[in-house]
Each structure stands twice: as structure tokens, then as C-alpha cells.
Amino acid sequence: MAIFHKKPKDREHPEQLTPWERFQHDAAENHRAEQKSRHSWSGKRLRIGDKLPKLKSQRRRLLFKRVLILMGVFLIGAAVAGYFVSPLSHVQTVSIQGNNQLSVTQVTTATKINPGVALWSVIGHDQRTTKRANQSQPQIGKVTTKLVGLNGVRVTVKEIRIAGYLSSGQHYRRILENGLILKATYSQPGGGSPIYANFKSGQRLKTMITQYAKLPSAVKHNISEIKFAPNKANPERVHLYMNDGNEVYATISTFASKMAYYPGIVAKMKSKGVINLEVGAYSHPFKNQNN
């Protein structure tokens, strides 16, 4: 008698399995999934673990850099603070140059730059120093300072030159080339600068000073007195007395340009006399040579 065996059920379809076979199938699938998951996390842990030493090294370097920066800031701050309280931050020596008519004491007093003052209050503040000095001493036109060595200061002064002395009664007052008339009075005028006389208008005088300032130094020093002497023909006429013995008549508005010819005219004169520069330029000897 032939025995026929049933064909095994297709194990690819869980719904065809017996309960026991389905249990074994699910257990096998779970086991494979668990093993796969373990291998995957193990790989990740290994890869992260490989990076841990590098991360720690980077953190140590970053921390070291921060410490260095903090130490540098602290040391710089301490050095700056130490400098400002040390003698190095204060002026030790002061030298004055450029002054001709002003004394060293006058310049020092006006600028207030003395040994002991803070360097940071002097160097780089020339404009402020100039303003302060000019208020105290109007003859100071500009002040420049320069650091010499560690704590020495060189002060260079540009003076406003004296244009002459204004005659006022029995006294004289200095006039600067910028037109400023100083308040101080003198019983006698200083040498080397002309006397201005008979000037009633401040604007006339200022224009005259502006013209005078344009002259060459040699011509300036040869003028002894400038007297305002208008007439009907020339309301701007001035009469000059020269140190070389000559006299000059000129017009205020053209004074500088005409006086430029003075040395050449004098060179051709055979004797002392009068030079007229009002209209044209000509000369004639004094009528009385005893004058």
C-alpha cells in the first residue's frame, strides 16, 4: 500500500505556518534584527570613540589660547598702569627753540610746559597748547612739540613779528604784523622797528601794517618812522623817515609794491634826499643838505 506524504508548506509565508513554526520564525527574525542593531551601534561607538582624543586635544589648545590671551591683556594693562604712575610718563626736560623776541621764561609760562607735567597732556595737543599760549602771550603764533628720548620735550615757537610801535601821547605800544596792538605801554620804542604816528583810523593803520609786513627784511629795518600825512591830492599819503637819512612819500594801498624799488633808487642817488613813490618813482636831493 503506497503511502503518500503531503508536500511541506511553503515556509516563505508565515500565515501558512503552524503556531510553533510561526513562533520559531518570529524569534529568528528578532534575533537577526537585534544582532544587526548591535553591530550598527558598535560601529558608531567605535567611530565616536576614535574622535574623542582629537576633541580633547582641541579643547585643551583652545583653553590654553584663552589663558594666554587673558594673561596678555592683564600684563598690558599692568604695564600701561605702571607707566602712567612712573616718572617716565612725566616731562623731565624742556628745550625751547624758535623764539627771538620772547624769552625762554615767557614761552614756558605761556605754554605751561614744565618738567613734571604729564607727557600725554603735551604730546599730540599742539593746537590746544597754541591756543593757551596765544591767550597768555599774543606774540606766540604757533607752538609745536616733539618727544625727545623717553621723556624730553622740544618746544618750537613761531612768533608773530613786531611791525613797530604806535605812538600814543608820551607812550608807545607794540603792533604785531597781524594788526594786533598790544596793551603794554613803553616809555621808549624798541630798536629795529618803525614808529607809527598820526594814525587816527584803526583800519588805515591795519592796512599800513599789512603792507609793511610784505617788505623784505632789509627794507623793513631801514624804516625809522611812518607818519600818516594825507593831503587833498592823496588821502592815503604817508611820510617815511629812513635810517639811512632819506625820506619817502608813498601811498598806503601801493606801499609794498612801490617800496620794492627803494634800494635801486637809492643806489642811483648822489646825495641824500626825498623819494616820491606816490605816482611813479622819482627822487631829488634835499634843498638844504643840513637836514
mmCIF file of C-alpha atoms in Angstrom:
data_model
loop_
_atom_site.group_PDB
_atom_site.id
_atom_site.type_symbol
_atom_site.label_atom_id
_atom_site.label_comp_id
_atom_site.label_asym_id
_atom_site.label_seq_id
_atom_site.Cartn_x
_atom_site.Cartn_y
_atom_site.Cartn_z
ATOM 1 C CA MET A 1 0.000 0.000 0.000
ATOM 2 C CA ALA A 2 1.512 3.188 -1.122
ATOM 3 C CA ILE A 3 1.928 5.937 1.399
ATOM 4 C CA PHE A 4 1.640 9.475 0.089
ATOM 5 C CA HIS A 5 3.373 12.277 2.024
ATOM 6 C CA LYS A 6 1.994 15.766 1.999
ATOM 7 C CA LYS A 7 4.109 18.403 0.383
ATOM 8 C CA PRO A 8 5.694 20.668 3.016
ATOM 9 C CA LYS A 9 4.079 24.005 3.473
ATOM 10 C CA ASP A 10 5.758 26.967 1.938
ATOM 11 C CA ARG A 11 7.850 28.482 4.741
ATOM 12 C CA GLU A 12 8.052 31.792 2.936
ATOM 13 C CA HIS A 13 4.549 32.698 4.005
ATOM 14 C CA PRO A 14 4.155 32.923 7.780
ATOM 15 C CA GLU A 15 0.359 32.630 7.523
ATOM 16 C CA GLN A 16 0.852 29.034 6.321
ATOM 17 C CA LEU A 17 2.986 28.070 9.368
ATOM 18 C CA THR A 18 1.822 26.276 12.403
ATOM 19 C CA PRO A 19 1.760 28.230 15.620
ATOM 20 C CA TRP A 20 5.018 26.588 16.749
ATOM 21 C CA GLU A 21 6.736 27.265 13.434
ATOM 22 C CA ARG A 22 5.471 30.879 13.463
ATOM 23 C CA PHE A 23 6.915 31.340 16.966
ATOM 24 C CA GLN A 24 10.301 29.980 15.850
ATOM 25 C CA HIS A 25 10.215 32.160 12.720
ATOM 26 C CA ASP A 26 9.473 35.358 14.688
ATOM 27 C CA ALA A 27 12.154 34.524 17.244
ATOM 28 C CA ALA A 28 14.717 34.042 14.493
ATOM 29 C CA GLU A 29 13.751 37.362 12.868
ATOM 30 C CA ASN A 30 14.023 39.212 16.184
ATOM 31 C CA HIS A 31 17.400 37.668 16.851
ATOM 32 C CA ARG A 32 18.711 38.758 13.454
ATOM 33 C CA ALA A 33 17.369 42.270 13.961
ATOM 34 C CA GLU A 34 18.950 42.503 17.401
ATOM 35 C CA GLN A 35 22.309 41.331 16.075
ATOM 36 C CA LYS A 36 22.171 43.844 13.233
ATOM 37 C CA SER A 37 21.348 46.650 15.649
ATOM 38 C CA ARG A 38 24.222 45.685 17.953
ATOM 39 C CA HIS A 39 26.699 45.692 15.101
ATOM 40 C CA SER A 40 25.446 49.075 13.934
ATOM 41 C CA TRP A 41 25.744 50.775 17.376
ATOM 42 C CA SER A 42 29.061 49.105 17.992
ATOM 43 C CA GLY A 43 30.383 50.689 14.805
ATOM 44 C CA LYS A 44 29.060 54.089 15.786
ATOM 45 C CA ARG A 45 30.593 53.850 19.234
ATOM 46 C CA LEU A 46 33.897 52.965 17.716
ATOM 47 C CA ARG A 47 33.777 55.849 15.294
ATOM 48 C CA ILE A 48 32.842 58.372 18.010
ATOM 49 C CA GLY A 49 35.493 56.883 20.245
ATOM 50 C CA ASP A 50 38.064 57.471 17.567
ATOM 51 C CA LYS A 51 37.230 61.197 17.627
ATOM 52 C CA LEU A 52 37.318 61.689 21.416
ATOM 53 C CA PRO A 53 41.130 62.139 21.711
ATOM 54 C CA LYS A 54 41.100 64.788 18.965
ATOM 55 C CA LEU A 55 38.229 66.674 20.627
ATOM 56 C CA LYS A 56 40.009 66.649 23.967
ATOM 57 C CA SER A 57 43.213 67.925 22.331
ATOM 58 C CA GLN A 58 41.339 70.749 20.578
ATOM 59 C CA ARG A 59 39.652 71.735 23.829
ATOM 60 C CA ARG A 60 42.993 71.818 25.646
ATOM 61 C CA ARG A 61 44.519 74.027 22.914
ATOM 62 C CA LEU A 62 41.506 76.395 22.969
ATOM 63 C CA LEU A 63 41.689 76.660 26.748
ATOM 64 C CA PHE A 64 45.442 77.340 26.569
ATOM 65 C CA LYS A 65 44.900 80.107 23.993
ATOM 66 C CA ARG A 66 42.255 81.734 26.176
ATOM 67 C CA VAL A 67 44.574 81.667 29.162
ATOM 68 C CA LEU A 68 47.360 83.239 27.098
ATOM 69 C CA ILE A 69 45.021 85.996 25.860
ATOM 70 C CA LEU A 70 43.842 86.773 29.389
ATOM 71 C CA MET A 71 47.431 86.839 30.644
ATOM 72 C CA GLY A 72 48.447 89.131 27.759
ATOM 73 C CA VAL A 73 45.596 91.566 28.473
ATOM 74 C CA PHE A 74 46.479 91.595 32.144
ATOM 75 C CA LEU A 75 50.175 92.202 31.509
ATOM 76 C CA ILE A 76 49.469 95.001 29.012
ATOM 77 C CA GLY A 77 47.065 96.647 31.439
ATOM 78 C CA ALA A 78 49.584 96.372 34.244
ATOM 79 C CA ALA A 79 52.337 97.826 32.036
ATOM 80 C CA VAL A 80 50.159 100.771 30.992
ATOM 81 C CA ALA A 81 49.092 101.462 34.558
ATOM 82 C CA GLY A 82 52.681 101.203 35.717
ATOM 83 C CA TYR A 83 53.843 103.612 33.020
ATOM 84 C CA PHE A 84 51.318 106.291 33.960
ATOM 85 C CA VAL A 85 52.371 106.274 37.607
ATOM 86 C CA SER A 86 56.092 106.116 36.842
ATOM 87 C CA PRO A 87 58.423 109.106 36.260
ATOM 88 C CA LEU A 88 58.778 108.013 32.617
ATOM 89 C CA SER A 89 55.276 109.347 31.862
ATOM 90 C CA HIS A 90 56.178 112.858 33.018
ATOM 91 C CA VAL A 91 58.246 115.539 31.317
ATOM 92 C CA GLN A 92 61.816 115.575 32.593
ATOM 93 C CA THR A 93 63.461 118.131 30.304
ATOM 94 C CA VAL A 94 62.117 121.007 28.177
ATOM 95 C CA SER A 95 64.014 122.811 25.413
ATOM 96 C CA ILE A 96 62.714 125.955 23.684
ATOM 97 C CA GLN A 97 63.609 126.981 20.153
ATOM 98 C CA GLY A 98 62.343 129.471 17.559
ATOM 99 C CA ASN A 99 61.949 132.360 19.990
ATOM 100 C CA ASN A 100 63.678 135.603 19.036
ATOM 101 C CA GLN A 101 61.919 138.433 20.823
ATOM 102 C CA LEU A 102 60.367 136.337 23.586
ATOM 103 C CA SER A 103 62.452 134.899 26.400
ATOM 104 C CA VAL A 104 62.518 131.235 27.368
ATOM 105 C CA THR A 105 60.696 132.132 30.580
ATOM 106 C CA GLN A 106 57.936 133.908 28.659
ATOM 107 C CA VAL A 107 57.442 130.923 26.367
ATOM 108 C CA THR A 108 57.492 128.429 29.234
ATOM 109 C CA THR A 109 54.991 130.460 31.226
ATOM 110 C CA ALA A 110 52.670 130.860 28.234
ATOM 111 C CA THR A 111 52.755 127.205 27.128
ATOM 112 C CA LYS A 112 52.730 125.820 30.697
ATOM 113 C CA ILE A 113 55.074 123.041 29.611
ATOM 114 C CA ASN A 114 57.351 122.430 32.571
ATOM 115 C CA PRO A 115 59.223 119.436 33.973
ATOM 116 C CA GLY A 116 56.800 117.282 35.910
ATOM 117 C CA VAL A 117 53.701 117.653 33.745
ATOM 118 C CA ALA A 118 52.265 114.521 32.150
ATOM 119 C CA LEU A 119 53.645 113.697 28.716
ATOM 120 C CA TRP A 120 50.241 112.592 27.460
ATOM 121 C CA SER A 121 48.873 116.082 28.160
ATOM 122 C CA VAL A 122 51.587 117.687 25.970
ATOM 123 C CA ILE A 123 52.442 115.463 23.010
ATOM 124 C CA GLY A 124 49.692 115.459 20.400
ATOM 125 C CA HIS A 125 47.948 118.540 21.788
ATOM 126 C CA ASP A 126 49.747 121.309 19.868
ATOM 127 C CA GLN A 127 46.538 123.063 18.831
ATOM 128 C CA ARG A 128 45.345 123.313 22.416
ATOM 129 C CA THR A 129 48.790 124.417 23.598
ATOM 130 C CA THR A 130 48.955 127.093 20.881
ATOM 131 C CA LYS A 131 45.571 128.498 21.876
ATOM 132 C CA ARG A 132 46.549 128.606 25.555
ATOM 133 C CA ALA A 133 49.918 130.197 24.802
ATOM 134 C CA ASN A 134 48.432 132.824 22.477
ATOM 135 C CA GLN A 135 45.909 133.870 25.109
ATOM 136 C CA SER A 136 48.716 134.395 27.587
ATOM 137 C CA GLN A 137 51.277 135.799 25.130
ATOM 138 C CA PRO A 138 49.680 137.158 21.890
ATOM 139 C CA GLN A 139 53.066 137.286 20.184
ATOM 140 C CA ILE A 140 53.122 133.482 20.072
ATOM 141 C CA GLY A 141 51.583 132.449 16.764
ATOM 142 C CA LYS A 142 52.092 128.683 16.823
ATOM 143 C CA VAL A 143 53.540 126.034 19.126
ATOM 144 C CA THR A 144 54.700 122.567 18.093
ATOM 145 C CA THR A 145 56.019 119.909 20.442
ATOM 146 C CA LYS A 146 58.167 116.846 19.834
ATOM 147 C CA LEU A 147 59.142 113.976 22.093
ATOM 148 C CA VAL A 148 62.899 113.741 22.604
ATOM 149 C CA GLY A 149 64.135 110.475 24.041
ATOM 150 C CA LEU A 150 61.859 108.856 26.614
ATOM 151 C CA ASN A 151 60.547 111.920 28.413
ATOM 152 C CA GLY A 152 62.091 115.061 26.971
ATOM 153 C CA VAL A 153 60.048 117.657 25.081
ATOM 154 C CA ARG A 154 61.261 120.098 22.434
ATOM 155 C CA VAL A 155 59.001 123.150 22.110
ATOM 156 C CA THR A 156 59.236 125.097 18.842
ATOM 157 C CA VAL A 157 57.669 128.548 18.807
ATOM 158 C CA LYS A 158 56.671 130.607 15.783
ATOM 159 C CA GLU A 159 56.481 134.217 16.808
ATOM 160 C CA ILE A 160 54.280 136.866 15.248
ATOM 161 C CA ARG A 161 56.810 139.515 14.329
ATOM 162 C CA ILE A 162 56.613 143.072 15.584
ATOM 163 C CA ALA A 163 55.543 145.568 12.923
ATOM 164 C CA GLY A 164 56.513 148.570 15.018
ATOM 165 C CA TYR A 165 55.379 150.860 17.827
ATOM 166 C CA LEU A 166 52.274 153.018 17.812
ATOM 167 C CA SER A 167 52.908 156.498 19.169
ATOM 168 C CA SER A 168 50.251 157.332 21.757
ATOM 169 C CA GLY A 169 50.975 160.551 23.619
ATOM 170 C CA GLN A 170 54.142 160.050 25.596
ATOM 171 C CA HIS A 171 53.969 156.258 25.391
ATOM 172 C CA TYR A 172 54.379 153.570 22.765
ATOM 173 C CA ARG A 173 52.535 150.315 22.217
ATOM 174 C CA ARG A 174 53.747 147.342 20.218
ATOM 175 C CA ILE A 175 51.986 146.449 16.985
ATOM 176 C CA LEU A 176 52.217 142.925 15.614
ATOM 177 C CA GLU A 177 52.242 142.082 11.921
ATOM 178 C CA ASN A 178 48.773 140.561 12.208
ATOM 179 C CA GLY A 179 47.482 144.053 13.126
ATOM 180 C CA LEU A 180 47.069 143.419 16.846
ATOM 181 C CA ILE A 181 48.044 146.326 19.104
ATOM 182 C CA LEU A 182 49.313 145.010 22.428
ATOM 183 C CA LYS A 183 48.121 146.582 25.683
ATOM 184 C CA ALA A 184 51.515 147.036 27.312
ATOM 185 C CA THR A 185 52.980 150.561 27.043
ATOM 186 C CA TYR A 186 56.626 151.643 26.878
ATOM 187 C CA SER A 187 58.269 154.967 27.511
ATOM 188 C CA GLN A 188 60.692 154.342 24.637
ATOM 189 C CA PRO A 189 60.187 152.330 21.431
ATOM 190 C CA GLY A 190 62.346 149.310 20.802
ATOM 191 C CA GLY A 191 65.025 149.316 18.159
ATOM 192 C CA GLY A 192 64.737 147.725 14.744
ATOM 193 C CA SER A 193 61.044 148.538 14.227
ATOM 194 C CA PRO A 194 59.401 151.741 12.929
ATOM 195 C CA ILE A 195 57.219 154.164 14.845
ATOM 196 C CA TYR A 196 53.679 154.759 13.548
ATOM 197 C CA ALA A 197 52.419 158.307 14.114
ATOM 198 C CA ASN A 198 49.251 160.346 13.407
ATOM 199 C CA PHE A 199 47.128 157.292 12.579
ATOM 200 C CA LYS A 200 43.569 158.064 13.701
ATOM 201 C CA SER A 201 41.745 155.221 11.964
ATOM 202 C CA GLY A 202 42.301 151.664 13.055
ATOM 203 C CA GLN A 203 41.579 150.389 9.539
ATOM 204 C CA ARG A 204 44.161 152.749 7.984
ATOM 205 C CA LEU A 205 46.729 151.509 10.461
ATOM 206 C CA LYS A 206 45.853 147.863 9.846
ATOM 207 C CA THR A 207 46.178 148.315 6.083
ATOM 208 C CA MET A 208 49.516 150.051 6.582
ATOM 209 C CA ILE A 209 50.793 147.180 8.744
ATOM 210 C CA THR A 210 49.648 144.615 6.168
ATOM 211 C CA GLN A 211 51.634 146.476 3.509
ATOM 212 C CA TYR A 212 54.673 146.781 5.775
ATOM 213 C CA ALA A 213 54.659 143.036 6.512
ATOM 214 C CA LYS A 214 55.191 142.323 2.797
ATOM 215 C CA LEU A 215 58.504 144.192 2.627
ATOM 216 C CA PRO A 216 61.911 142.484 2.534
ATOM 217 C CA SER A 217 63.651 142.461 5.933
ATOM 218 C CA ALA A 218 66.403 144.837 4.762
ATOM 219 C CA VAL A 219 63.856 147.485 3.781
ATOM 220 C CA LYS A 220 61.852 146.979 6.991
ATOM 221 C CA HIS A 221 64.878 147.568 9.187
ATOM 222 C CA ASN A 222 65.728 150.744 7.281
ATOM 223 C CA ILE A 223 62.419 152.430 8.185
ATOM 224 C CA SER A 224 62.591 154.623 11.279
ATOM 225 C CA GLU A 225 59.137 156.228 11.287
ATOM 226 C CA ILE A 226 55.914 156.033 9.266
ATOM 227 C CA LYS A 227 53.775 159.121 9.649
ATOM 228 C CA PHE A 228 50.248 159.383 8.254
ATOM 229 C CA ALA A 229 50.275 162.648 6.250
ATOM 230 C CA PRO A 230 47.236 162.885 3.942
ATOM 231 C CA ASN A 231 46.543 165.877 1.695
ATOM 232 C CA LYS A 232 43.832 166.857 -0.781
ATOM 233 C CA ALA A 233 45.568 165.125 -3.632
ATOM 234 C CA ASN A 234 46.273 161.891 -1.733
ATOM 235 C CA PRO A 235 44.153 160.937 1.314
ATOM 236 C CA GLU A 236 46.374 157.824 1.806
ATOM 237 C CA ARG A 237 49.715 159.594 1.802
ATOM 238 C CA VAL A 238 52.379 158.541 4.305
ATOM 239 C CA HIS A 239 55.684 160.201 5.071
ATOM 240 C CA LEU A 240 58.605 157.921 5.937
ATOM 241 C CA TYR A 241 61.856 158.736 7.697
ATOM 242 C CA MET A 242 64.585 156.260 6.815
ATOM 243 C CA ASN A 243 67.553 155.205 8.930
ATOM 244 C CA ASP A 244 69.895 155.941 6.025
ATOM 245 C CA GLY A 245 68.871 159.651 6.098
ATOM 246 C CA ASN A 246 66.413 159.697 3.188
ATOM 247 C CA GLU A 247 62.706 160.497 3.293
ATOM 248 C CA VAL A 248 59.951 158.839 1.319
ATOM 249 C CA TYR A 249 56.412 159.813 0.331
ATOM 250 C CA ALA A 250 54.149 156.931 -0.590
ATOM 251 C CA THR A 251 50.538 155.760 -0.745
ATOM 252 C CA ILE A 252 49.281 153.175 1.751
ATOM 253 C CA SER A 253 47.463 150.930 -0.749
ATOM 254 C CA THR A 254 50.527 150.659 -3.041
ATOM 255 C CA PHE A 255 53.182 150.920 -0.352
ATOM 256 C CA ALA A 256 54.655 147.406 -0.553
ATOM 257 C CA SER A 257 54.905 147.266 -4.348
ATOM 258 C CA LYS A 258 56.435 150.751 -4.631
ATOM 259 C CA MET A 259 58.915 150.354 -1.745
ATOM 260 C CA ALA A 260 60.391 147.352 -3.556
ATOM 261 C CA TYR A 261 62.113 149.902 -5.843
ATOM 262 C CA TYR A 262 63.656 151.779 -2.945
ATOM 263 C CA PRO A 263 67.098 150.049 -2.896
ATOM 264 C CA GLY A 264 67.547 150.581 -6.648
ATOM 265 C CA ILE A 265 66.590 154.265 -6.452
ATOM 266 C CA VAL A 266 68.921 154.912 -3.515
ATOM 267 C CA ALA A 267 71.806 153.273 -5.387
ATOM 268 C CA LYS A 268 71.499 155.913 -8.133
ATOM 269 C CA MET A 269 71.212 158.901 -5.782
ATOM 270 C CA LYS A 270 74.350 161.020 -5.405
ATOM 271 C CA SER A 271 73.186 162.574 -2.133
ATOM 272 C CA LYS A 272 70.510 162.150 0.495
ATOM 273 C CA GLY A 273 67.119 163.397 -0.496
ATOM 274 C CA VAL A 274 63.406 162.774 -0.932
ATOM 275 C CA ILE A 275 61.976 159.840 -2.857
ATOM 276 C CA ASN A 276 58.426 160.168 -4.085
ATOM 277 C CA LEU A 277 56.558 156.929 -4.744
ATOM 278 C CA GLU A 278 53.023 158.290 -4.827
ATOM 279 C CA VAL A 279 52.781 158.460 -8.612
ATOM 280 C CA GLY A 280 55.636 156.834 -10.433
ATOM 281 C CA ALA A 281 59.013 156.795 -8.673
ATOM 282 C CA TYR A 282 61.491 159.677 -8.635
ATOM 283 C CA SER A 283 63.849 161.415 -6.233
ATOM 284 C CA HIS A 284 65.509 164.769 -5.641
ATOM 285 C CA PRO A 285 68.135 165.910 -3.151
ATOM 286 C CA PHE A 286 67.249 167.874 -0.071
ATOM 287 C CA LYS A 287 67.178 171.617 -0.718
ATOM 288 C CA ASN A 288 69.126 172.117 2.463
ATOM 289 C CA GLN A 289 71.737 169.370 2.853
ATOM 290 C CA ASN A 290 71.945 170.130 6.555
ATOM 291 C CA ASN A 291 68.537 168.443 7.034
#
